[in-house]
Amino acid sequence: MVALTERTEKRLTIQTVEIAQDTTAIRSLDWDRDRFDIEFGLQNGTTYNSFLIRGEQTALVDTSHEKFRQLYFDTLTGLINPKEIDYLIVSHTEPDHSGLVKDLLQMAPDITVVASKVAIQFLEDLVHQPFKRRIVKNGDRLDIGNGHEFEFVIAPNLHWPDTIFSFDHKTQILYTCDAFGMHYCTESSFDDDLKAIEPDFKYYYECLMGPNARSVLSALKRMGELPNVGMIATGHGPLLSHHVEELTRRYRTWSQTQAKPETVIGIFYVSEYGYSDRLAQAIANGIGKVGVAVEWVDLGSGIDLQELRELVGRCAGLVVGVPPVASSPNIQAALSTVLGSVKEKQGIGVFETGGGDDEPIDPLLSKFRNLGLTTAFPEIRIKQNPTENTYKQCEEAGTDLAQWVTRDRSIKAMKSLGADLDKALGRLSGGLYIITAKKGDVSSAMLASWVAQASFKPLGFSIAVAKDRAIESLMQVGDRFVLNVLEEGNYQTLMKHFLKRFAPGADRFEGVKTQPAENGAPILTDALAYIECEVQSRMDCGDHWAVYSTVYAGRVSKPEALTAIHHRKVGNHY
């Protein structure tokens, strides 16, 4: 049975679904949300999923976002008196899943919170009141009667350091919170239409799970020790029931590909301080675009210092989030260990975390420089709450660092192409174009020549976009942009400008005459023509995306002029 509330003005609804024996899903549907943590855009809203399991005792897995406070508790109290809930299983403490934990504990103070050790520590700072707790480790079990016995799987960094999965042996449901989820809001409770959810499933993986590919593989290995998983109850989007084997296989395949690179960058931060987690995730997204693996270290999690030394030693680059001045002895010891384990020729990037009590960033960066490390991106300073542009700056900084640590590999790849084939491929020519895009307050641009018309009905064309381009994240399915056509004999100034290597977060349009298109993207005033476009699909082509877009508006400023042409002599680079 499925029950839906009436839609409110903000299109927030609650759906309750009996998904298995004694098991009810409470799905908070956020239909209109078009951004999530500002890190990446959403085309189809999102959901926050919570689960009620009744045995001889009762367990609740996760809560919801605080924006659903009234709707969620009206629904929950319609199902059960909160004081009758014995256990609250907290998969992880990110606010979209734990935003109502404090409220629930105030209603029912006798509930026992079940979570990882790190999550309990985080909750103490979140709840600010005593509460009953049970810390679980990998393989621990909780029996609530009538056959419902939970087995816990420790899954750190998916995508927070405190994450656990919970497996109900009776129903064979695995509760995974963020892992295997997607930001996709639909009244369909399950993965009925695989084709419809595939783009969002992969996009979610690329943004949140891909940078943690090694952690994904570790979690999959631990999942393999469980009995057959019949359903994956995720924290976002539809639950996986019809395609569990296929979608977990994709996670494994994607993660094996992501984890293959021998080049590793370590991110060292204090996850519960300031905006560390979101800023670090944005940097990791940028690193992942270059195909470099990421190792995460929460300096406040009590990591073994010998393991930390070994990790720092095998990293080609390091990213360090500035900890608070009043750090615990564990954090101070971990940071000192990082400083004592670095090597010359490693790349370094440092970012402030916006917690209000950051250590001074300049002395910390100077310590790394004095030890022989090379600054791969300018220090990121946070003087106010991070904005969309801040997160975009972090993503671009991560890409710059990853490109720096793989520079030798890139040169080697260019030289590996046979001379004859290299020259033959170089005879493929194309026009010269500037792609411009804007999403929210974030804008970007890119010089392009791999552009070709692809269809008449509908009118459409394809463009190849390198995965490590800054503009790539603004060209997801449904995004709109402008293709500016450059004029033969009058393109050098624009080409020279957009060929520059911009610092992370720099304004690509400073000093360039523009006007806004109907879709908001900049039109270059000095371009020969412009076309307004919408991305319809993307095909993975190794180091590039082949982006197919339809066109719906355009104009030529000089009908008699010709498009600028780009002739190459070799095929191993642009």
XYZ file of C-alpha atoms in Angstrom:
574
model
C 0.000 0.000 0.000
C 1.243 3.509 -0.886
C -0.013 6.664 0.805
C 0.745 10.203 -0.389
C 0.109 13.487 1.383
C -1.157 16.523 -0.483
C 1.580 18.638 -2.021
C 2.549 21.742 -0.146
C 3.594 25.041 -1.688
C 7.249 23.964 -1.757
C 6.302 20.543 -3.142
C 7.478 18.592 -0.138
C 5.570 15.337 0.280
C 5.794 12.185 2.356
C 5.283 8.683 0.984
C 4.907 5.566 3.135
C 5.407 2.148 1.581
C 5.340 -1.372 3.013
C 8.502 -2.722 1.385
C 8.741 -6.067 3.234
C 7.326 -7.925 6.224
C 7.171 -5.609 9.256
C 9.105 -2.984 7.265
C 7.858 0.474 6.235
C 9.733 3.041 4.168
C 9.084 6.694 4.987
C 10.227 8.626 1.932
C 10.498 12.428 2.116
C 10.071 13.653 -1.465
C 11.729 16.980 -2.329
C 10.396 17.572 -5.817
C 11.908 20.939 -6.679
C 15.366 20.887 -5.132
C 17.806 21.720 -7.929
C 21.058 21.858 -5.954
C 22.494 19.496 -3.375
C 25.174 20.775 -0.986
C 25.930 23.178 -3.877
C 28.321 20.521 -5.154
C 26.329 19.448 -8.152
C 23.035 20.249 -9.838
C 19.914 18.117 -9.727
C 17.506 17.744 -12.622
C 14.951 15.559 -10.841
C 14.852 16.675 -7.206
C 15.744 14.201 -4.459
C 14.338 12.110 -1.612
C 15.392 11.362 1.965
C 14.496 7.806 2.945
C 13.871 6.508 6.466
C 12.769 3.000 7.506
C 10.712 1.551 10.353
C 11.231 -2.148 11.233
C 9.005 -3.871 13.810
C 10.035 -7.090 15.543
C 9.520 -7.799 19.223
C 11.305 -4.461 19.475
C 11.241 -1.600 16.980
C 14.092 0.025 15.050
C 14.135 3.182 12.952
C 16.858 3.513 10.326
C 17.753 7.208 9.801
C 15.430 10.218 9.960
C 15.093 13.005 7.388
C 16.081 16.538 6.466
C 15.012 19.225 8.928
C 12.883 20.920 6.243
C 10.513 17.918 6.588
C 10.206 18.262 10.373
C 6.412 18.710 10.515
C 5.575 16.330 7.667
C 7.965 13.652 8.888
C 6.809 13.593 12.502
C 3.129 13.774 11.516
C 3.743 10.677 9.407
C 5.915 8.856 11.951
C 3.478 9.414 14.821
C 0.693 8.144 12.553
C 2.607 4.877 12.274
C 3.929 4.518 15.836
C 4.264 6.354 19.101
C 7.918 7.517 18.973
C 8.333 6.401 22.617
C 7.768 2.818 21.419
C 10.879 2.962 19.206
C 13.702 1.040 20.877
C 16.604 1.723 18.507
C 17.598 4.487 16.112
C 20.171 3.203 13.632
C 22.158 6.166 12.295
C 23.791 5.202 9.008
C 25.769 8.430 9.073
C 25.427 11.906 10.490
C 25.159 14.105 7.419
C 22.304 16.575 8.120
C 20.046 15.361 5.307
C 19.705 12.002 7.119
C 20.231 13.012 10.754
C 18.568 16.428 10.693
C 15.750 15.255 12.973
C 17.727 13.052 15.389
C 17.771 15.722 18.090
C 13.996 16.231 17.793
C 13.356 12.485 17.996
C 15.524 12.058 21.087
C 13.708 14.923 22.771
C 10.410 13.139 22.072
C 11.708 9.723 23.110
C 14.817 10.008 25.317
C 14.920 6.259 26.024
C 15.803 5.374 22.430
C 19.209 3.728 22.034
C 21.239 5.205 19.181
C 23.119 2.561 17.189
C 26.010 3.870 15.095
C 29.740 3.723 14.433
C 32.154 5.161 16.991
C 32.853 8.184 14.771
C 29.122 8.812 14.254
C 28.485 8.748 18.007
C 31.219 11.347 18.468
C 29.643 13.532 15.795
C 26.165 13.124 17.323
C 27.393 14.286 20.713
C 28.228 17.640 19.107
C 24.933 17.645 17.181
C 22.467 16.664 19.927
C 23.987 18.452 22.951
C 22.200 16.186 25.428
C 22.932 12.780 26.984
C 21.573 9.813 25.034
C 21.787 6.040 25.162
C 24.186 4.650 22.617
C 25.507 1.383 21.212
C 28.695 1.550 19.160
C 28.896 -1.135 16.469
C 31.845 -2.532 14.532
C 31.999 -4.593 11.367
C 30.133 -7.892 11.844
C 28.307 -6.840 15.033
C 24.652 -7.855 15.277
C 21.445 -6.480 16.793
C 18.471 -8.850 17.274
C 15.095 -7.100 17.640
C 13.097 -10.329 17.555
C 10.717 -12.138 15.194
C 13.683 -13.020 12.992
C 14.808 -9.412 12.410
C 18.511 -9.526 13.177
C 20.687 -6.691 11.881
C 24.287 -7.277 10.890
C 26.423 -4.179 10.494
C 28.975 -3.412 7.797
C 31.474 -0.626 8.377
C 31.663 1.456 5.190
C 33.771 4.571 5.905
C 33.955 7.397 3.350
C 30.736 6.437 1.556
C 30.673 9.285 1.565
C 31.318 10.288 5.203
C 33.873 8.705 7.535
C 31.173 7.454 9.933
C 29.045 5.408 7.508
C 27.634 1.963 8.303
C 25.383 -0.389 6.321
C 22.741 -2.455 8.152
C 21.556 -5.854 6.854
C 18.279 -7.390 8.077
C 18.719 -11.159 7.841
C 14.940 -11.803 7.817
C 13.996 -9.555 4.898
C 17.433 -9.603 3.196
C 17.292 -5.812 2.949
C 20.577 -3.896 3.102
C 20.221 -0.300 4.331
C 23.058 1.708 2.738
C 22.170 5.395 3.160
C 24.117 7.290 0.431
C 25.747 4.313 -1.302
C 23.863 3.020 -4.375
C 21.507 5.991 -4.146
C 20.668 8.779 -6.547
C 19.054 12.184 -6.493
C 15.869 11.232 -8.311
C 12.444 12.170 -6.991
C 9.591 9.989 -8.176
C 6.437 8.476 -6.702
C 7.753 5.118 -7.857
C 9.279 3.590 -4.738
C 11.488 1.107 -6.584
C 13.849 0.895 -9.555
C 11.071 -0.120 -11.944
C 12.393 1.855 -14.928
C 16.133 1.245 -15.183
C 16.541 3.363 -18.301
C 14.957 6.381 -16.601
C 17.203 6.282 -13.532
C 20.509 5.267 -15.174
C 21.835 8.810 -15.845
C 21.133 9.980 -12.282
C 22.500 6.755 -10.773
C 25.799 7.192 -12.609
C 25.993 10.946 -12.057
C 25.523 10.428 -8.316
C 28.273 7.797 -8.310
C 30.652 10.090 -10.198
C 30.046 13.031 -7.860
C 30.071 11.276 -4.488
C 31.309 7.713 -4.736
C 33.850 7.800 -7.573
C 36.393 9.857 -5.597
C 36.104 7.171 -2.886
C 36.447 4.201 -5.257
C 38.793 2.259 -3.004
C 36.348 2.590 -0.124
C 33.537 1.411 -2.416
C 35.512 -1.732 -3.268
C 36.180 -2.392 0.423
C 32.462 -2.060 1.191
C 31.545 -4.359 -1.717
C 33.982 -6.956 -0.398
C 32.326 -6.825 3.024
C 28.882 -6.986 1.404
C 30.028 -10.167 -0.328
C 30.338 -11.832 3.081
C 26.603 -11.323 3.725
C 23.892 -13.750 2.615
C 22.032 -12.865 -0.569
C 21.037 -9.181 -0.640
C 17.514 -9.063 -2.014
C 16.962 -5.304 -1.789
C 19.092 -2.219 -1.231
C 17.221 0.428 0.737
C 19.076 3.628 -0.116
C 18.929 7.000 1.570
C 18.176 8.876 -1.658
C 15.968 8.019 -4.618
C 14.068 4.811 -5.415
C 14.971 1.618 -3.580
C 16.838 -1.032 -5.559
C 14.783 -4.191 -5.863
C 14.539 -5.249 -9.524
C 18.145 -4.549 -10.566
C 20.235 -5.116 -7.427
C 22.761 -7.407 -9.097
C 23.171 -5.210 -12.174
C 23.575 -1.932 -10.283
C 26.003 -3.336 -7.716
C 27.996 -4.795 -10.625
C 28.214 -1.323 -12.139
C 29.500 0.093 -8.852
C 32.188 -2.590 -8.820
C 33.183 -2.008 -12.453
C 33.298 1.771 -12.123
C 35.238 1.571 -8.860
C 37.777 -0.910 -10.225
C 38.405 1.498 -13.093
C 38.701 4.457 -10.713
C 41.027 2.593 -8.352
C 43.401 1.346 -11.056
C 45.634 4.407 -11.208
C 48.833 4.028 -9.255
C 48.852 7.772 -8.692
C 47.155 8.719 -5.422
C 46.316 12.047 -3.806
C 45.581 12.143 -0.083
C 42.976 14.495 1.389
C 43.560 15.267 5.065
C 40.853 17.156 6.927
C 38.723 17.315 10.084
C 35.327 16.238 8.794
C 33.152 17.763 11.501
C 34.852 21.173 11.506
C 33.536 24.091 9.474
C 32.720 23.196 5.884
C 35.584 20.708 5.613
C 33.526 17.794 4.330
C 31.829 19.660 1.495
C 34.939 21.572 0.449
C 37.022 18.383 0.486
C 34.367 16.547 -1.539
C 34.414 19.287 -4.183
C 38.216 19.058 -4.408
C 37.943 15.268 -4.702
C 35.444 15.662 -7.537
C 38.017 17.698 -9.434
C 40.755 15.146 -8.759
C 38.540 12.333 -9.983
C 37.973 14.067 -13.335
C 41.640 13.403 -14.166
C 41.419 9.716 -13.226
C 43.585 10.006 -10.114
C 42.689 7.979 -7.017
C 41.818 9.689 -3.731
C 42.633 8.511 -0.210
C 40.614 10.186 2.545
C 41.917 10.759 6.065
C 39.811 12.349 8.788
C 42.461 13.736 11.124
C 39.959 13.632 13.971
C 39.067 9.955 13.631
C 41.983 8.554 15.637
C 43.822 7.002 12.683
C 46.831 4.812 13.419
C 49.876 7.059 13.000
C 52.012 4.359 11.371
C 49.307 3.803 8.742
C 49.180 7.564 8.268
C 52.959 7.726 7.649
C 52.720 4.976 5.044
C 49.804 6.657 3.276
C 51.504 10.064 3.106
C 54.633 8.415 1.735
C 52.849 6.843 -1.233
C 50.851 9.956 -2.187
C 51.924 11.985 -5.206
C 50.012 14.960 -3.863
C 48.358 16.115 -0.657
C 45.386 18.327 0.115
C 45.132 19.624 3.673
C 42.109 21.298 5.227
C 43.142 23.774 7.911
C 42.119 22.394 11.333
C 40.854 24.522 14.213
C 43.361 26.306 16.445
C 41.975 24.502 19.487
C 42.501 21.034 18.039
C 42.455 17.894 20.138
C 45.774 16.157 20.832
C 44.775 13.432 18.318
C 44.352 15.997 15.530
C 47.609 17.770 16.411
C 49.481 14.450 16.433
C 47.981 13.438 13.082
C 48.881 16.763 11.438
C 52.431 16.579 12.830
C 52.706 13.059 11.415
C 51.630 14.305 7.972
C 54.266 17.058 8.107
C 56.904 14.596 9.261
C 56.160 12.082 6.487
C 56.040 14.221 3.341
C 58.661 14.005 0.600
C 60.166 16.460 -1.807
C 58.499 16.592 -5.237
C 55.037 15.971 -3.809
C 52.349 18.491 -4.721
C 50.465 20.322 -1.980
C 47.247 22.301 -1.762
C 45.771 23.847 1.380
C 42.262 25.141 2.003
C 40.611 27.021 4.843
C 37.551 25.323 6.235
C 35.419 28.226 7.404
C 34.895 27.036 10.958
C 35.594 30.421 12.493
C 38.654 29.229 14.407
C 40.974 28.052 11.621
C 44.697 27.822 12.161
C 46.447 30.525 10.093
C 46.776 29.116 6.592
C 49.999 30.859 5.545
C 52.304 29.400 8.244
C 50.913 25.912 7.565
C 51.496 26.232 3.814
C 54.995 27.594 4.453
C 55.854 24.489 6.481
C 55.035 22.283 3.489
C 56.952 24.534 1.084
C 59.995 24.541 3.345
C 59.941 20.738 3.250
C 60.308 20.851 -0.548
C 56.701 20.395 -1.672
C 55.355 22.266 -4.702
C 52.181 24.322 -4.380
C 49.879 22.947 -7.085
C 47.043 25.421 -6.579
C 46.732 28.761 -4.756
C 45.568 28.496 -1.168
C 41.777 28.589 -0.864
C 40.615 31.182 1.646
C 37.106 31.040 3.112
C 35.979 34.428 4.425
C 32.226 33.764 4.379
C 29.826 30.876 3.919
C 30.863 28.931 0.807
C 28.917 29.698 -2.349
C 28.458 27.861 -5.624
C 31.553 29.642 -6.900
C 33.540 28.517 -3.862
C 32.761 24.867 -4.533
C 33.536 25.334 -8.215
C 36.881 26.887 -7.241
C 37.606 23.827 -5.095
C 36.733 21.451 -7.916
C 39.029 23.296 -10.324
C 41.801 23.310 -7.704
C 41.520 19.542 -7.378
C 41.777 19.174 -11.138
C 44.881 21.380 -11.239
C 46.576 19.282 -8.575
C 45.689 16.023 -10.333
C 46.974 17.357 -13.653
C 50.203 18.402 -11.945
C 50.861 14.976 -10.423
C 50.117 13.227 -13.756
C 52.095 15.572 -15.996
C 54.763 12.967 -16.798
C 52.090 10.380 -17.585
C 50.375 12.789 -19.973
C 53.616 13.487 -21.845
C 54.341 9.758 -22.099
C 50.860 9.101 -23.517
C 51.337 11.789 -26.159
C 54.604 10.205 -27.294
C 53.164 6.692 -27.452
C 51.195 7.223 -30.668
C 52.908 5.894 -33.800
C 54.329 8.676 -35.996
C 52.362 7.810 -39.151
C 49.069 7.363 -37.332
C 49.734 10.532 -35.338
C 50.199 12.579 -38.506
C 47.245 10.974 -40.301
C 44.891 11.591 -37.384
C 46.136 15.154 -37.225
C 44.688 15.814 -40.678
C 41.196 15.801 -39.194
C 40.239 19.462 -39.019
C 37.418 21.363 -37.353
C 36.027 24.807 -36.772
C 36.877 27.085 -33.863
C 34.223 27.681 -31.216
C 33.870 28.955 -27.678
C 31.404 27.109 -25.470
C 29.930 29.236 -22.683
C 27.689 28.037 -19.867
C 26.111 29.331 -16.698
C 24.326 27.475 -13.901
C 23.220 29.517 -10.929
C 26.077 31.886 -10.115
C 28.726 29.660 -11.711
C 29.881 30.336 -15.270
C 32.617 28.866 -17.442
C 33.918 28.707 -20.989
C 36.041 26.501 -23.221
C 37.709 26.748 -26.623
C 36.520 23.828 -28.785
C 37.142 22.444 -32.245
C 35.746 18.890 -32.026
C 32.216 19.938 -32.993
C 29.998 18.404 -35.690
C 26.319 18.492 -36.666
C 24.781 15.143 -35.762
C 21.099 15.281 -36.754
C 18.426 17.181 -38.722
C 15.330 15.981 -36.853
C 15.787 17.182 -34.213
C 18.449 19.739 -35.051
C 21.437 18.614 -33.064
C 25.207 18.412 -32.930
C 27.917 16.624 -30.983
C 30.887 18.056 -29.164
C 33.794 16.310 -27.444
C 34.534 17.664 -23.966
C 37.570 16.447 -22.014
C 36.574 15.026 -18.644
C 38.969 17.315 -16.794
C 37.570 20.519 -18.283
C 36.093 22.951 -15.788
C 33.001 23.447 -17.955
C 32.231 19.708 -17.994
C 30.222 19.842 -14.767
C 27.977 22.510 -16.348
C 27.164 20.265 -19.325
C 25.109 17.499 -17.744
C 21.936 16.169 -19.346
C 19.342 18.960 -19.265
C 21.884 21.767 -18.937
C 21.809 24.654 -21.405
C 24.763 26.472 -22.939
C 25.813 28.598 -25.912
C 28.037 27.582 -28.825
C 29.833 30.718 -30.058
C 31.200 30.412 -33.624
C 34.481 32.260 -34.267
C 35.105 34.206 -37.467
C 37.898 33.436 -39.916
C 40.462 36.263 -39.729
C 38.975 37.663 -36.531
C 39.385 34.946 -33.945
C 42.897 35.396 -32.551
C 41.998 37.681 -29.643
C 39.207 35.444 -28.337
C 41.198 32.267 -28.931
C 44.227 33.652 -27.103
C 42.075 34.717 -24.163
C 40.302 31.386 -23.708
C 43.472 29.350 -24.237
C 44.914 30.873 -21.055
C 45.295 28.650 -18.006
C 42.913 30.204 -15.517
C 43.453 29.968 -11.775
C 40.789 27.966 -9.914
C 37.635 30.042 -9.628
C 38.888 32.812 -11.932
C 36.378 34.776 -14.011
C 36.738 33.476 -17.571
C 34.936 36.506 -18.989
C 36.917 39.338 -17.411
C 37.749 41.820 -20.189
C 35.538 40.037 -22.752
C 32.419 41.695 -24.175
C 29.360 39.534 -23.567
C 25.580 39.673 -23.422
C 23.232 37.121 -21.833
C 21.440 34.545 -23.959
C 17.866 33.521 -23.217
C 19.239 30.533 -21.287
C 21.492 32.803 -19.205
C 24.822 31.729 -20.715
C 27.108 34.484 -22.035
C 27.068 35.284 -25.752
C 30.420 36.596 -26.981
C 29.707 39.901 -28.703
C 32.626 39.484 -31.136
C 31.610 35.978 -32.258
C 30.466 35.374 -35.827
C 27.369 33.490 -34.679
C 25.864 31.883 -31.621
C 23.600 28.905 -31.047
C 21.628 28.184 -27.871
C 21.694 24.498 -26.962
C 20.456 21.904 -24.482
C 22.333 18.717 -23.581
C 20.308 15.604 -24.431
C 22.791 12.787 -23.821
C 26.446 12.021 -23.087
C 28.562 9.075 -24.213
C 31.682 8.001 -22.346
C 34.643 8.087 -24.756
C 37.542 7.390 -22.423
C 39.160 10.735 -21.628
C 36.314 12.722 -23.246
C 32.545 12.932 -23.142
C 30.758 13.003 -26.493
C 27.947 15.428 -25.687
C 24.897 15.420 -27.970
C 22.803 18.587 -27.795
C 19.771 19.979 -29.559
C 19.543 23.604 -30.668
C 16.573 25.930 -30.315
C 17.831 29.469 -31.076
C 20.668 31.180 -32.910
C 21.821 34.167 -34.901
C 24.592 35.169 -37.340
C 26.113 38.654 -37.059
C 27.913 38.626 -40.460
C 26.123 36.414 -43.036
C 28.964 36.809 -45.558
C 31.765 35.777 -43.163
C 33.233 32.260 -42.779
C 33.847 30.088 -39.747
C 37.425 29.952 -38.481
C 39.096 26.598 -39.158
C 41.596 24.786 -36.940
C 44.186 22.700 -38.839
C 46.377 20.300 -36.882
C 49.457 18.340 -37.898
C 49.367 15.706 -35.140
C 46.573 13.773 -33.492
C 47.963 13.308 -29.990
C 46.819 16.680 -28.683
C 44.582 19.590 -29.622
